Each structure stands twice: as C-alpha cells, then as structure tokens.
C-alpha cells in the first residue's frame, strides 16, 4: 500500500513538471513516504530524518504517510525531527500542488487551506466529486517492467483490531468507485500488464460508493471480464469477510491467482478475541479447508503476531498447531509492538522481548518443517 502511495505521489509530481532525481544527492526535494505499523518502522523514520538533516540540510524534506499522520494526531513534533512539509495519507494528492506553488507551511507542515481530502468518506458527495482527481492520478500509472501493476480499491479500515494503528492513521474505510477501478485496470492491461494486484487494507469488504450491490465479488467478476491474458491478485483479505460466494469466485475463476494472503494473526481463541479479529481458530481452519477443497491449486500465506499481551506458552502452542493444520505456503511473522492510539496500547505488554524472539524463531522453524514436508510429497 505504501509503495502504491509513493507511486501516486511520484506520478502526481511528474505531471506537475517535477523531474525524478537519480539519487538523494541529486535532488532538491526529498519526499519521504512512511509506514507506522510497528515501532521499528517509526524508529527507521526518526533516524532517517536525522540523517537527512545532518547530510542534506539544504534540501526540502517532505514527510508523508502514516508516520506523518501520527505527528498530526499527536499535535506534537519531536525537536530532533526536521522536515519542511508533513502530509497524512489522505493528503498526498495535494503534495504536487503545494510543492509547485511553494505554498507556506504551518508548524507541522501541510496547509489546511490547500488540503484536499480526496478520500473523505464522511462527505460522500464531495468524495465522489473528487473521484475525477483520483482518476487522473490512477490513469497515469504504467505496469512495472515485469508486467505487474497494483490498483488501490479501498483506503483505511473499520476493523479496529486491537493492536493495529491503521484505522487511526489511514482513517475509516472508503472504497474507490468501481468505474474508476475498471478504467484503471483496463488502461494497465492495454499497456501490457500481465498481473494486477487489487489493494486495500481489507479488500473483501469493498463496496462501490455509488452502488452498494457492487461488492468485492462483483468487482472481481468485472475486472476478470476485461479482455486479455492476465492474472488478478488481491491484498489483503480479512478471514471474517471471506464468504462462500467469494470462495466460489476465487476458486472458479481462472484469471484469479490461486495464492491467497489470509492473515490469521494467532491460533489461540483467547488471543484472537483480545485482538478483536471476529473469528476463532475453528472458523479460520474451516475457511482454509473450503478454499483448498474448492481448488486443489490454492495456496494460502498468512501473517502471525507473536507475544501479544497475555499470550501464554499454551496460547502460542495453539498458534503452532494452527500453522501445522493450515499448511501455509508462506508466513510473515512479527513480534507484537504496542502502537499509540490502539486499544492494546493500554494492555500490559507482558511477554518479555526474549520470549517474543524465541517464539518468532519457533514460527519460522515450524514453517521450515512444513515446507520440507511439502517438498517431499
Ligand atoms: N505489532 C506487530 N505486528 C503488527 N501488525 C500490525 N500491527 C502490528 C503490531 N502492533 C502486523 C499484522 C498485520 C501486518 C501487516 O502487520 O500481522 O497483518
Ligand atoms: Fe489493521 Fe485489522 Fe484493519 Fe488489518 S483489518 S488494517 S490488522 S485494523
């Protein structure tokens, strides 16, 4: 999602006449798009800002993305952090105009007057009016050299998993109108794309803002009907919104890639409830079975968080057990990191760092065992 946002910023700037520099040394303006999902992402941003200030004091620094939003929400700025502009994710479409006009900035960057919130779900009429602007940005996109391309279909999230900062920094869920997505994908296919990834924090709760019957399944069917030989992927699905009809579409449509990313986060029902995930381990395994029974080629990857507050050895063993049963094709595992604004931030982060590290290692070990077993078949 962040890479996609960086592409949008880049295409907007290039359209305004800015030229992409080959290196930081070569640039007059440095746009630094940021993530905030775990605390190590924040630390990287803070140290990179320090490095930029030390080595490139003459350049204008534009801070954008989720870390920028955190600064705005906290209404405070660490004295060691230096930047000229600060744009939250919903403000990135105004970056080209503001930089082109060299507009004045306020104390935490950005400018409220020129700010245009193109994804504002709270004001649907305005949101749809501004869809034209989104279109303009999206249409400029070209596939990568390897034929891949990504298209954002939703922004923000309404799920409020208790550990996750995304609903705070990216705001409530807003879907892009289906007509814009269709034209964007068509344009990418016409330009030679062979693989389209539909992007959103929770793609399977997609509903076109101009017609609530046009849900994610409808969108998949619509995109799949575009002529040409290409694969469709989507990221990320929430297990609780993966209904039977969607399973049928995913299993039955040849254009849809049979690799599904389905974050489970934990195998312990106690931890899943504390995480506010909306399913238990049995629900998840049932979904995995349905997908695999629906099409034998389907492989499923996942995300796991280890060391969530209150996670006992028994809870963690339940996660290992679930990994064993689900036979994931790949696993992205993370140590729990408390994030500001979230519900879990107030929980006691009581799993020792050493224990988190050890559990992470055991997840990778389990994954290795499964992979070896799969290869031996
Ligand atoms: N701590 C650790 N991992 C997290 N993720 C999201 N928030 C946190 C957090 N506070 C992980 C989840 C999610 C992935 C994108 O990042 O596994 O699926
Ligand atoms: Fe975060 Fe949960 Fe939304 Fe994913 S579904 S972005 S983990 S709140």
Tab-separated table of C-alpha atoms and ligand atoms in Angstrom:
chain	number	residue	atom	x	y	z
A	1	UNK	CA	0.000	0.000	0.000
A	2	UNK	CA	2.816	2.406	0.863
A	3	UNK	CA	4.709	1.602	-2.319
A	4	UNK	CA	1.498	2.266	-4.221
A	5	UNK	CA	1.065	5.629	-2.455
A	6	UNK	CA	4.668	6.512	-3.330
A	7	UNK	CA	3.865	5.748	-6.986
A	8	UNK	CA	0.820	8.022	-6.835
A	9	UNK	CA	2.890	10.846	-5.309
A	10	UNK	CA	5.551	10.335	-7.960
A	11	UNK	CA	3.092	10.346	-10.844
A	12	UNK	CA	1.409	13.496	-9.486
A	13	UNK	CA	4.751	15.299	-9.174
A	14	UNK	CA	5.933	14.248	-12.625
A	15	UNK	CA	2.638	15.541	-14.082
A	16	UNK	CA	3.291	18.905	-12.418
A	17	UNK	CA	6.637	19.093	-14.198
A	18	UNK	CA	8.963	17.835	-11.448
A	19	UNK	CA	11.778	15.547	-12.566
A	20	UNK	CA	12.644	12.373	-10.693
A	21	UNK	CA	16.178	12.595	-9.255
A	22	UNK	CA	18.517	9.656	-9.676
A	23	UNK	CA	19.730	9.887	-6.082
A	24	UNK	CA	19.152	11.856	-2.888
A	25	UNK	CA	22.340	13.871	-3.601
A	26	UNK	CA	20.896	14.896	-6.921
A	27	UNK	CA	17.502	16.036	-5.505
A	28	UNK	CA	16.279	19.484	-4.444
A	29	UNK	CA	13.259	17.998	-2.691
A	30	UNK	CA	13.214	14.671	-0.852
A	31	UNK	CA	9.782	13.058	-0.450
A	32	UNK	CA	9.888	10.548	2.367
A	33	UNK	CA	6.789	8.333	2.430
A	34	UNK	CA	6.472	6.436	5.694
A	35	UNK	CA	4.920	3.424	7.400
A	36	UNK	CA	3.914	3.173	11.052
A	37	UNK	CA	2.585	-0.321	11.507
A	38	UNK	CA	5.217	-1.422	14.027
A	39	UNK	CA	7.523	0.625	16.222
A	40	UNK	CA	10.641	-0.375	14.264
A	41	UNK	CA	9.133	1.470	11.256
A	42	UNK	CA	8.872	4.622	13.418
A	43	UNK	CA	12.461	4.251	14.584
A	44	UNK	CA	13.669	3.984	11.000
A	45	UNK	CA	11.808	7.181	10.057
A	46	UNK	CA	13.235	9.116	13.004
A	47	UNK	CA	16.787	8.015	12.284
A	48	UNK	CA	16.428	8.668	8.539
A	49	UNK	CA	15.100	12.189	9.226
A	50	UNK	CA	18.154	12.777	11.431
A	51	UNK	CA	20.458	11.535	8.673
A	52	UNK	CA	18.771	13.739	6.060
A	53	UNK	CA	19.094	16.805	8.277
A	54	UNK	CA	22.755	16.087	9.012
A	55	UNK	CA	23.830	15.357	5.453
A	56	UNK	CA	21.429	17.371	3.324
A	57	UNK	CA	20.470	20.475	5.281
A	58	UNK	CA	19.958	22.400	2.013
A	59	UNK	CA	17.195	20.147	0.679
A	60	UNK	CA	13.474	20.467	1.272
A	61	UNK	CA	12.165	17.448	3.157
A	62	UNK	CA	8.594	16.296	2.604
A	63	UNK	CA	7.377	13.816	5.216
A	64	UNK	CA	4.348	11.822	4.043
A	65	UNK	CA	2.256	8.819	5.057
A	66	UNK	CA	1.341	7.084	8.284
A	67	UNK	CA	4.168	8.439	10.433
A	68	UNK	CA	3.272	11.971	9.274
A	69	UNK	CA	-0.315	11.303	10.348
A	70	UNK	CA	0.876	10.171	13.784
A	71	UNK	CA	2.664	13.504	14.229
A	72	UNK	CA	-0.518	15.349	13.223
A	73	UNK	CA	-2.696	13.288	15.574
A	74	UNK	CA	-0.348	13.842	18.483
A	75	UNK	CA	-0.077	17.528	17.511
A	76	UNK	CA	3.497	17.449	18.588
A	77	UNK	CA	6.842	17.246	16.975
A	78	UNK	CA	9.999	15.806	18.413
A	79	UNK	CA	12.601	18.604	18.305
A	80	UNK	CA	15.103	16.292	16.621
A	81	UNK	CA	12.826	15.664	13.667
A	82	UNK	CA	13.304	18.095	10.850
A	83	UNK	CA	11.075	18.419	7.784
A	84	UNK	CA	9.501	21.214	5.730
A	85	UNK	CA	6.147	19.620	4.915
A	86	UNK	CA	4.025	16.964	6.560
A	87	UNK	CA	1.251	15.116	4.680
A	88	UNK	CA	-1.030	12.445	6.122
A	89	UNK	CA	-2.027	9.565	3.776
A	90	UNK	CA	-5.322	11.292	2.881
A	91	UNK	CA	-3.418	14.457	1.955
A	92	UNK	CA	-0.937	13.007	-0.501
A	93	UNK	CA	-2.933	14.152	-3.538
A	94	UNK	CA	-2.269	17.768	-2.586
A	95	UNK	CA	1.536	17.321	-2.493
A	96	UNK	CA	2.135	18.265	-6.162
A	97	UNK	CA	0.047	21.470	-5.979
A	98	UNK	CA	1.548	22.584	-2.705
A	99	UNK	CA	5.120	21.946	-3.826
A	100	UNK	CA	4.523	23.541	-7.237
A	101	UNK	CA	3.119	26.684	-5.605
A	102	UNK	CA	5.801	26.595	-2.961
A	103	UNK	CA	2.962	27.233	-0.520
A	104	UNK	CA	3.688	28.307	3.023
A	105	UNK	CA	3.504	25.595	5.644
A	106	UNK	CA	2.207	25.591	9.173
A	107	UNK	CA	4.061	24.340	12.226
A	108	UNK	CA	3.594	20.669	11.468
A	109	UNK	CA	3.680	21.129	7.732
A	110	UNK	CA	0.893	20.856	5.209
A	111	UNK	CA	-1.605	23.624	4.712
A	112	UNK	CA	-5.208	23.379	5.761
A	113	UNK	CA	-6.409	25.762	3.040
A	114	UNK	CA	-4.970	23.747	0.199
A	115	UNK	CA	-5.598	20.391	1.775
A	116	UNK	CA	-7.893	18.233	-0.322
A	117	UNK	CA	-9.204	15.112	1.257
A	118	UNK	CA	-9.982	13.090	-1.821
A	119	UNK	CA	-10.989	10.010	0.044
A	120	UNK	CA	-13.265	11.597	2.599
A	121	UNK	CA	-15.940	9.019	3.388
A	122	UNK	CA	-17.748	11.297	5.799
A	123	UNK	CA	-18.778	13.616	2.932
A	124	UNK	CA	-19.812	11.203	0.180
A	125	UNK	CA	-20.885	13.850	-2.371
A	126	UNK	CA	-17.600	15.631	-2.118
A	127	UNK	CA	-15.793	12.332	-2.211
A	128	UNK	CA	-17.488	11.333	-5.459
A	129	UNK	CA	-16.891	14.789	-6.961
A	130	UNK	CA	-13.228	14.380	-6.229
A	131	UNK	CA	-13.167	10.938	-7.764
A	132	UNK	CA	-12.233	12.674	-11.028
A	133	UNK	CA	-8.985	13.703	-9.440
A	134	UNK	CA	-8.297	10.157	-8.288
A	135	UNK	CA	-8.958	9.039	-11.856
A	136	UNK	CA	-6.444	11.467	-13.217
A	137	UNK	CA	-3.767	10.071	-10.941
A	138	UNK	CA	-4.613	6.448	-11.490
A	139	UNK	CA	-4.753	6.646	-15.266
A	140	UNK	CA	-1.151	7.798	-15.453
A	141	UNK	CA	0.014	4.521	-13.980
A	142	UNK	CA	2.049	2.126	-16.081
A	143	UNK	CA	2.868	-1.502	-15.333
A	144	UNK	CA	6.310	-2.312	-13.932
A	145	UNK	CA	8.860	-3.841	-16.328
A	146	UNK	CA	7.908	-7.317	-15.131
A	147	UNK	CA	4.272	-6.703	-16.120
A	148	UNK	CA	2.944	-6.292	-12.573
A	149	UNK	CA	0.740	-3.391	-11.505
A	150	UNK	CA	-1.280	-2.526	-8.438
A	151	UNK	CA	-4.551	-0.652	-8.124
A	152	UNK	CA	-5.910	0.685	-4.867
A	153	UNK	CA	-9.550	-0.267	-4.330
A	154	UNK	CA	-10.066	0.746	-0.707
A	155	UNK	CA	-8.350	3.074	1.693
A	156	UNK	CA	-8.491	2.925	5.508
A	157	UNK	CA	-10.052	0.281	7.707
A	158	UNK	CA	-13.062	-0.115	10.017
A	159	UNK	CA	-11.983	-3.292	11.769
A	160	UNK	CA	-10.098	-1.854	14.707
A	161	UNK	CA	-8.044	-4.930	15.504
A	162	UNK	CA	-6.892	-4.010	18.975
A	163	UNK	CA	-3.169	-3.933	18.088
A	164	UNK	CA	-3.418	-2.016	14.814
A	165	UNK	CA	-2.715	1.652	14.154
A	166	UNK	CA	-4.083	1.618	10.587
A	167	UNK	CA	-7.678	2.790	11.327
A	168	UNK	CA	-6.170	5.788	13.130
A	169	UNK	CA	-3.550	6.788	10.594
A	170	UNK	CA	-5.454	5.881	7.426
A	171	UNK	CA	-8.946	6.597	8.743
A	172	UNK	CA	-12.279	4.876	8.093
A	173	UNK	CA	-12.703	2.554	5.149
A	174	UNK	CA	-13.528	4.218	1.816
A	175	UNK	CA	-13.924	2.302	-1.449
A	176	UNK	CA	-12.922	3.738	-4.832
A	177	UNK	CA	-15.857	3.835	-7.303
A	178	UNK	CA	-15.928	0.710	-9.453
A	179	UNK	CA	-15.898	2.684	-12.724
A	180	UNK	CA	-12.542	4.212	-11.854
A	181	UNK	CA	-11.059	0.851	-10.902
A	182	UNK	CA	-12.332	-0.691	-14.132
A	183	UNK	CA	-10.845	2.028	-16.322
A	184	UNK	CA	-7.563	1.958	-14.422
A	185	UNK	CA	-7.201	-1.800	-14.765
A	186	UNK	CA	-8.218	-1.676	-18.451
A	187	UNK	CA	-5.621	1.009	-19.073
A	188	UNK	CA	-2.937	-1.093	-17.371
A	189	UNK	CA	-3.870	-4.210	-19.353
A	190	UNK	CA	-3.813	-2.192	-22.592
A	191	UNK	CA	-0.320	-1.052	-21.620
A	192	UNK	CA	0.811	-4.659	-21.269
A	193	UNK	CA	0.187	-5.546	-17.617
A	194	UNK	CA	0.111	-9.291	-17.047
A	195	UNK	CA	-0.674	-9.233	-13.334
A	196	UNK	CA	-2.955	-6.825	-11.489
A	197	UNK	CA	-2.992	-6.647	-7.686
A	198	UNK	CA	-6.086	-5.061	-6.161
A	199	UNK	CA	-5.010	-3.344	-2.961
A	200	UNK	CA	-6.777	-2.440	0.248
A	201	UNK	CA	-6.473	-2.919	3.975
A	202	UNK	CA	-9.493	-5.214	3.814
A	203	UNK	CA	-10.331	-5.802	0.153
A	204	UNK	CA	-13.222	-8.182	0.717
A	205	UNK	CA	-15.341	-5.546	2.419
A	206	UNK	CA	-15.188	-3.451	-0.783
A	207	UNK	CA	-18.491	-1.789	-1.786
A	208	UNK	CA	-18.579	0.746	-4.613
A	209	UNK	CA	-19.717	4.095	-3.117
A	210	UNK	CA	-22.168	4.665	-5.996
A	211	UNK	CA	-23.897	1.268	-5.803
A	212	UNK	CA	-23.925	-0.928	-2.713
A	213	UNK	CA	-24.688	-4.053	-4.766
A	214	UNK	CA	-21.245	-3.781	-6.348
A	215	UNK	CA	-19.213	-5.633	-3.750
A	216	UNK	CA	-15.772	-7.242	-3.935
A	217	UNK	CA	-17.061	-10.324	-5.724
A	218	UNK	CA	-18.779	-8.142	-8.299
A	219	UNK	CA	-15.550	-6.177	-8.711
A	220	UNK	CA	-13.526	-9.376	-9.259
A	221	UNK	CA	-16.007	-10.545	-11.892
A	222	UNK	CA	-15.943	-7.140	-13.590
A	223	UNK	CA	-12.156	-6.981	-13.719
A	224	UNK	CA	-11.915	-10.586	-14.829
A	225	UNK	CA	-14.165	-9.865	-17.819
A	226	UNK	CA	-11.641	-7.409	-19.260
A	227	UNK	CA	-10.213	-8.985	-22.360
A	228	UNK	CA	-6.625	-10.207	-22.269
A	229	UNK	CA	-4.424	-12.734	-20.649
A	230	UNK	CA	-3.608	-11.558	-17.127
A	231	UNK	CA	-3.775	-12.683	-13.514
A	232	UNK	CA	-5.658	-10.960	-10.721
A	233	UNK	CA	-4.326	-10.883	-7.173
A	234	UNK	CA	-5.679	-9.086	-4.148
A	235	UNK	CA	-4.232	-7.943	-0.848
A	236	UNK	CA	-5.266	-8.143	1.985
A	237	UNK	CA	-8.338	-10.256	2.752
A	238	UNK	CA	-9.884	-10.472	6.180
A	239	UNK	CA	-10.935	-14.036	7.119
A	240	UNK	CA	-14.191	-12.817	8.689
A	241	UNK	CA	-15.374	-11.328	5.356
A	242	UNK	CA	-14.459	-14.270	3.128
A	243	UNK	CA	-17.945	-15.647	2.441
A	244	UNK	CA	-18.906	-18.770	0.472
A	245	UNK	CA	-19.809	-16.877	-2.695
A	246	UNK	CA	-16.426	-15.192	-2.703
A	247	UNK	CA	-14.766	-18.596	-2.184
A	248	UNK	CA	-16.615	-19.884	-5.286
A	249	UNK	CA	-15.464	-16.922	-7.366
A	250	UNK	CA	-11.856	-17.176	-6.217
A	251	UNK	CA	-11.732	-20.955	-6.707
A	252	UNK	CA	-13.539	-20.966	-10.039
A	253	UNK	CA	-12.154	-18.006	-11.966
A	254	UNK	CA	-9.026	-18.890	-13.952
A	255	UNK	CA	-7.812	-15.325	-14.026
A	256	UNK	CA	-7.666	-15.132	-10.233
A	257	UNK	CA	-4.260	-16.248	-8.906
A	258	UNK	CA	-4.538	-19.218	-6.584
A	259	UNK	CA	-2.263	-17.704	-3.961
A	260	UNK	CA	-4.310	-16.040	-1.239
A	261	UNK	CA	-2.913	-13.953	1.587
A	262	UNK	CA	-5.082	-14.546	4.635
A	263	UNK	CA	-3.676	-13.140	7.881
A	264	UNK	CA	-4.657	-15.270	10.891
A	265	UNK	CA	-2.505	-13.435	13.493
A	266	UNK	CA	-2.889	-16.114	16.206
A	267	UNK	CA	-4.148	-19.659	16.738
A	268	UNK	CA	-5.386	-19.004	20.271
A	269	UNK	CA	-9.089	-18.246	20.615
A	270	UNK	CA	-8.400	-16.171	23.734
A	271	UNK	CA	-5.838	-14.012	21.888
A	272	UNK	CA	-7.997	-13.745	18.739
A	273	UNK	CA	-10.832	-12.386	20.891
A	274	UNK	CA	-8.481	-9.921	22.589
A	275	UNK	CA	-7.257	-8.883	19.154
A	276	UNK	CA	-10.875	-8.257	18.077
A	277	UNK	CA	-10.436	-10.330	14.928
A	278	UNK	CA	-14.034	-11.510	14.665
A	279	UNK	CA	-13.305	-15.235	14.152
A	280	UNK	CA	-11.863	-18.133	16.116
A	281	UNK	CA	-9.309	-20.746	15.096
A	282	UNK	CA	-12.015	-23.245	14.050
A	283	UNK	CA	-13.656	-20.640	11.760
A	284	UNK	CA	-10.294	-19.906	10.188
A	285	UNK	CA	-9.429	-23.556	9.596
A	286	UNK	CA	-12.874	-24.153	8.124
A	287	UNK	CA	-12.255	-21.322	5.662
A	288	UNK	CA	-8.851	-22.756	4.744
A	289	UNK	CA	-10.418	-26.149	4.116
A	290	UNK	CA	-13.195	-24.681	1.976
A	291	UNK	CA	-10.680	-22.810	-0.161
A	292	UNK	CA	-8.434	-25.849	-0.584
A	293	UNK	CA	-11.402	-28.128	-1.304
A	294	UNK	CA	-12.687	-25.584	-3.816
A	295	UNK	CA	-9.495	-25.702	-5.835
A	296	UNK	CA	-6.552	-28.023	-5.192
A	297	UNK	CA	-4.095	-25.453	-6.562
A	298	UNK	CA	-4.878	-22.906	-3.859
A	299	UNK	CA	-2.051	-21.963	-1.523
A	300	UNK	CA	-2.500	-19.689	1.454
A	301	UNK	CA	0.008	-17.362	3.079
A	302	UNK	CA	-0.507	-15.603	6.390
A	303	UNK	CA	0.636	-13.040	8.968
A	304	UNK	CA	1.277	-14.008	12.593
A	305	UNK	CA	1.867	-11.793	15.611
A	306	UNK	CA	3.776	-13.403	18.483
A	307	UNK	CA	3.878	-12.108	22.045
A	308	UNK	CA	0.571	-10.268	22.105
A	309	UNK	CA	-0.235	-9.157	25.712
A	310	UNK	CA	-1.291	-12.143	27.800
A	311	UNK	CA	-0.037	-14.739	25.289
A	312	UNK	CA	0.949	-17.784	27.343
A	313	UNK	CA	3.052	-20.725	26.190
A	314	UNK	CA	-0.219	-22.637	25.700
A	315	UNK	CA	-1.672	-19.825	23.538
A	316	UNK	CA	1.478	-19.820	21.449
A	317	UNK	CA	1.364	-23.599	21.065
A	318	UNK	CA	-2.178	-23.182	19.716
A	319	UNK	CA	-0.688	-20.900	17.055
A	320	UNK	CA	1.893	-23.533	16.134
A	321	UNK	CA	-0.876	-26.113	15.964
A	322	UNK	CA	-2.915	-23.931	13.636
A	323	UNK	CA	0.143	-23.331	11.416
A	324	UNK	CA	0.596	-27.091	11.231
A	325	UNK	CA	-3.031	-27.673	10.255
A	326	UNK	CA	-3.347	-24.830	7.768
A	327	UNK	CA	-0.075	-25.722	5.959
A	328	UNK	CA	0.637	-22.156	4.891
A	329	UNK	CA	2.709	-21.622	1.764
A	330	UNK	CA	4.469	-18.716	3.447
A	331	UNK	CA	4.338	-16.906	6.771
A	332	UNK	CA	5.122	-13.311	7.675
A	333	UNK	CA	5.626	-13.242	11.439
A	334	UNK	CA	6.115	-10.237	13.683
A	335	UNK	CA	6.828	-9.549	17.332
A	336	UNK	CA	3.919	-7.665	18.892
A	337	UNK	CA	4.693	-3.984	19.154
A	338	UNK	CA	2.437	-1.607	21.133
A	339	UNK	CA	1.103	1.186	18.905
A	340	UNK	CA	-0.199	4.552	20.068
A	341	UNK	CA	-3.996	5.171	19.882
A	342	UNK	CA	-4.806	1.438	19.838
A	343	UNK	CA	-6.822	-0.454	22.440
A	344	UNK	CA	-3.982	-2.905	23.102
A	345	UNK	CA	-1.650	0.007	23.851
A	346	UNK	CA	-3.313	0.105	27.261
A	347	UNK	CA	-2.747	-3.632	27.842
A	348	UNK	CA	0.281	-4.739	29.784
A	349	UNK	CA	2.942	-5.661	27.190
A	350	UNK	CA	3.894	-8.553	29.433
A	351	UNK	CA	5.626	-11.002	27.093
A	352	UNK	CA	9.375	-10.470	27.501
A	353	UNK	CA	11.319	-9.460	24.399
A	354	UNK	CA	13.432	-12.611	24.747
A	355	UNK	CA	10.274	-14.726	24.721
A	356	UNK	CA	8.892	-12.859	21.686
A	357	UNK	CA	12.169	-13.502	19.834
A	358	UNK	CA	12.137	-17.172	20.765
A	359	UNK	CA	8.505	-17.578	19.624
A	360	UNK	CA	9.270	-15.838	16.342
A	361	UNK	CA	12.115	-18.290	15.793
A	362	UNK	CA	9.792	-21.232	16.574
A	363	UNK	CA	7.265	-19.959	13.999
A	364	UNK	CA	9.996	-19.904	11.343
A	365	UNK	CA	11.145	-23.346	12.446
A	366	UNK	CA	7.615	-24.710	12.129
A	367	UNK	CA	7.298	-23.115	8.711
A	368	UNK	CA	10.552	-24.789	7.620
A	369	UNK	CA	9.271	-28.189	8.749
A	370	UNK	CA	6.058	-27.721	6.777
A	371	UNK	CA	7.925	-26.584	3.647
A	372	UNK	CA	10.237	-29.596	3.782
A	373	UNK	CA	7.257	-31.876	4.187
A	374	UNK	CA	5.509	-30.223	1.238
A	375	UNK	CA	8.623	-30.580	-0.948
A	376	UNK	CA	8.938	-34.265	-0.053
A	377	UNK	CA	5.415	-35.027	-1.288
B	1	LIG	N1	2.591	-5.365	16.213
B	1	LIG	C1	3.072	-6.374	15.446
B	1	LIG	N2	2.589	-6.662	14.230
B	1	LIG	C2	1.589	-5.898	13.748
B	1	LIG	N3	0.914	-5.934	12.583
B	1	LIG	C3	0.009	-4.935	12.590
B	1	LIG	N4	0.066	-4.244	13.744
B	1	LIG	C4	1.047	-4.823	14.489
B	1	LIG	C5	1.584	-4.579	15.769
B	1	LIG	N5	1.123	-3.602	16.543
B	1	LIG	C6	1.154	-6.957	11.567
B	1	LIG	C7	-0.100	-7.828	11.357
B	1	LIG	C8	-0.615	-7.357	10.031
B	1	LIG	C9	0.679	-6.962	9.328
B	1	LIG	C10	0.514	-6.059	8.169
B	1	LIG	O1	1.413	-6.312	10.334
B	1	LIG	O2	0.306	-9.175	11.281
B	1	LIG	O3	-1.334	-8.348	9.326
B	2	LIG	FE1	-5.307	-3.330	10.906
B	2	LIG	FE2	-7.114	-5.209	11.415
B	2	LIG	FE3	-7.634	-3.278	9.633
B	2	LIG	FE4	-5.838	-5.165	9.026
B	2	LIG	S1	-8.043	-5.500	9.373
B	2	LIG	S2	-5.615	-2.937	8.708
B	2	LIG	S3	-4.893	-5.573	11.019
B	2	LIG	S4	-7.340	-2.995	11.821
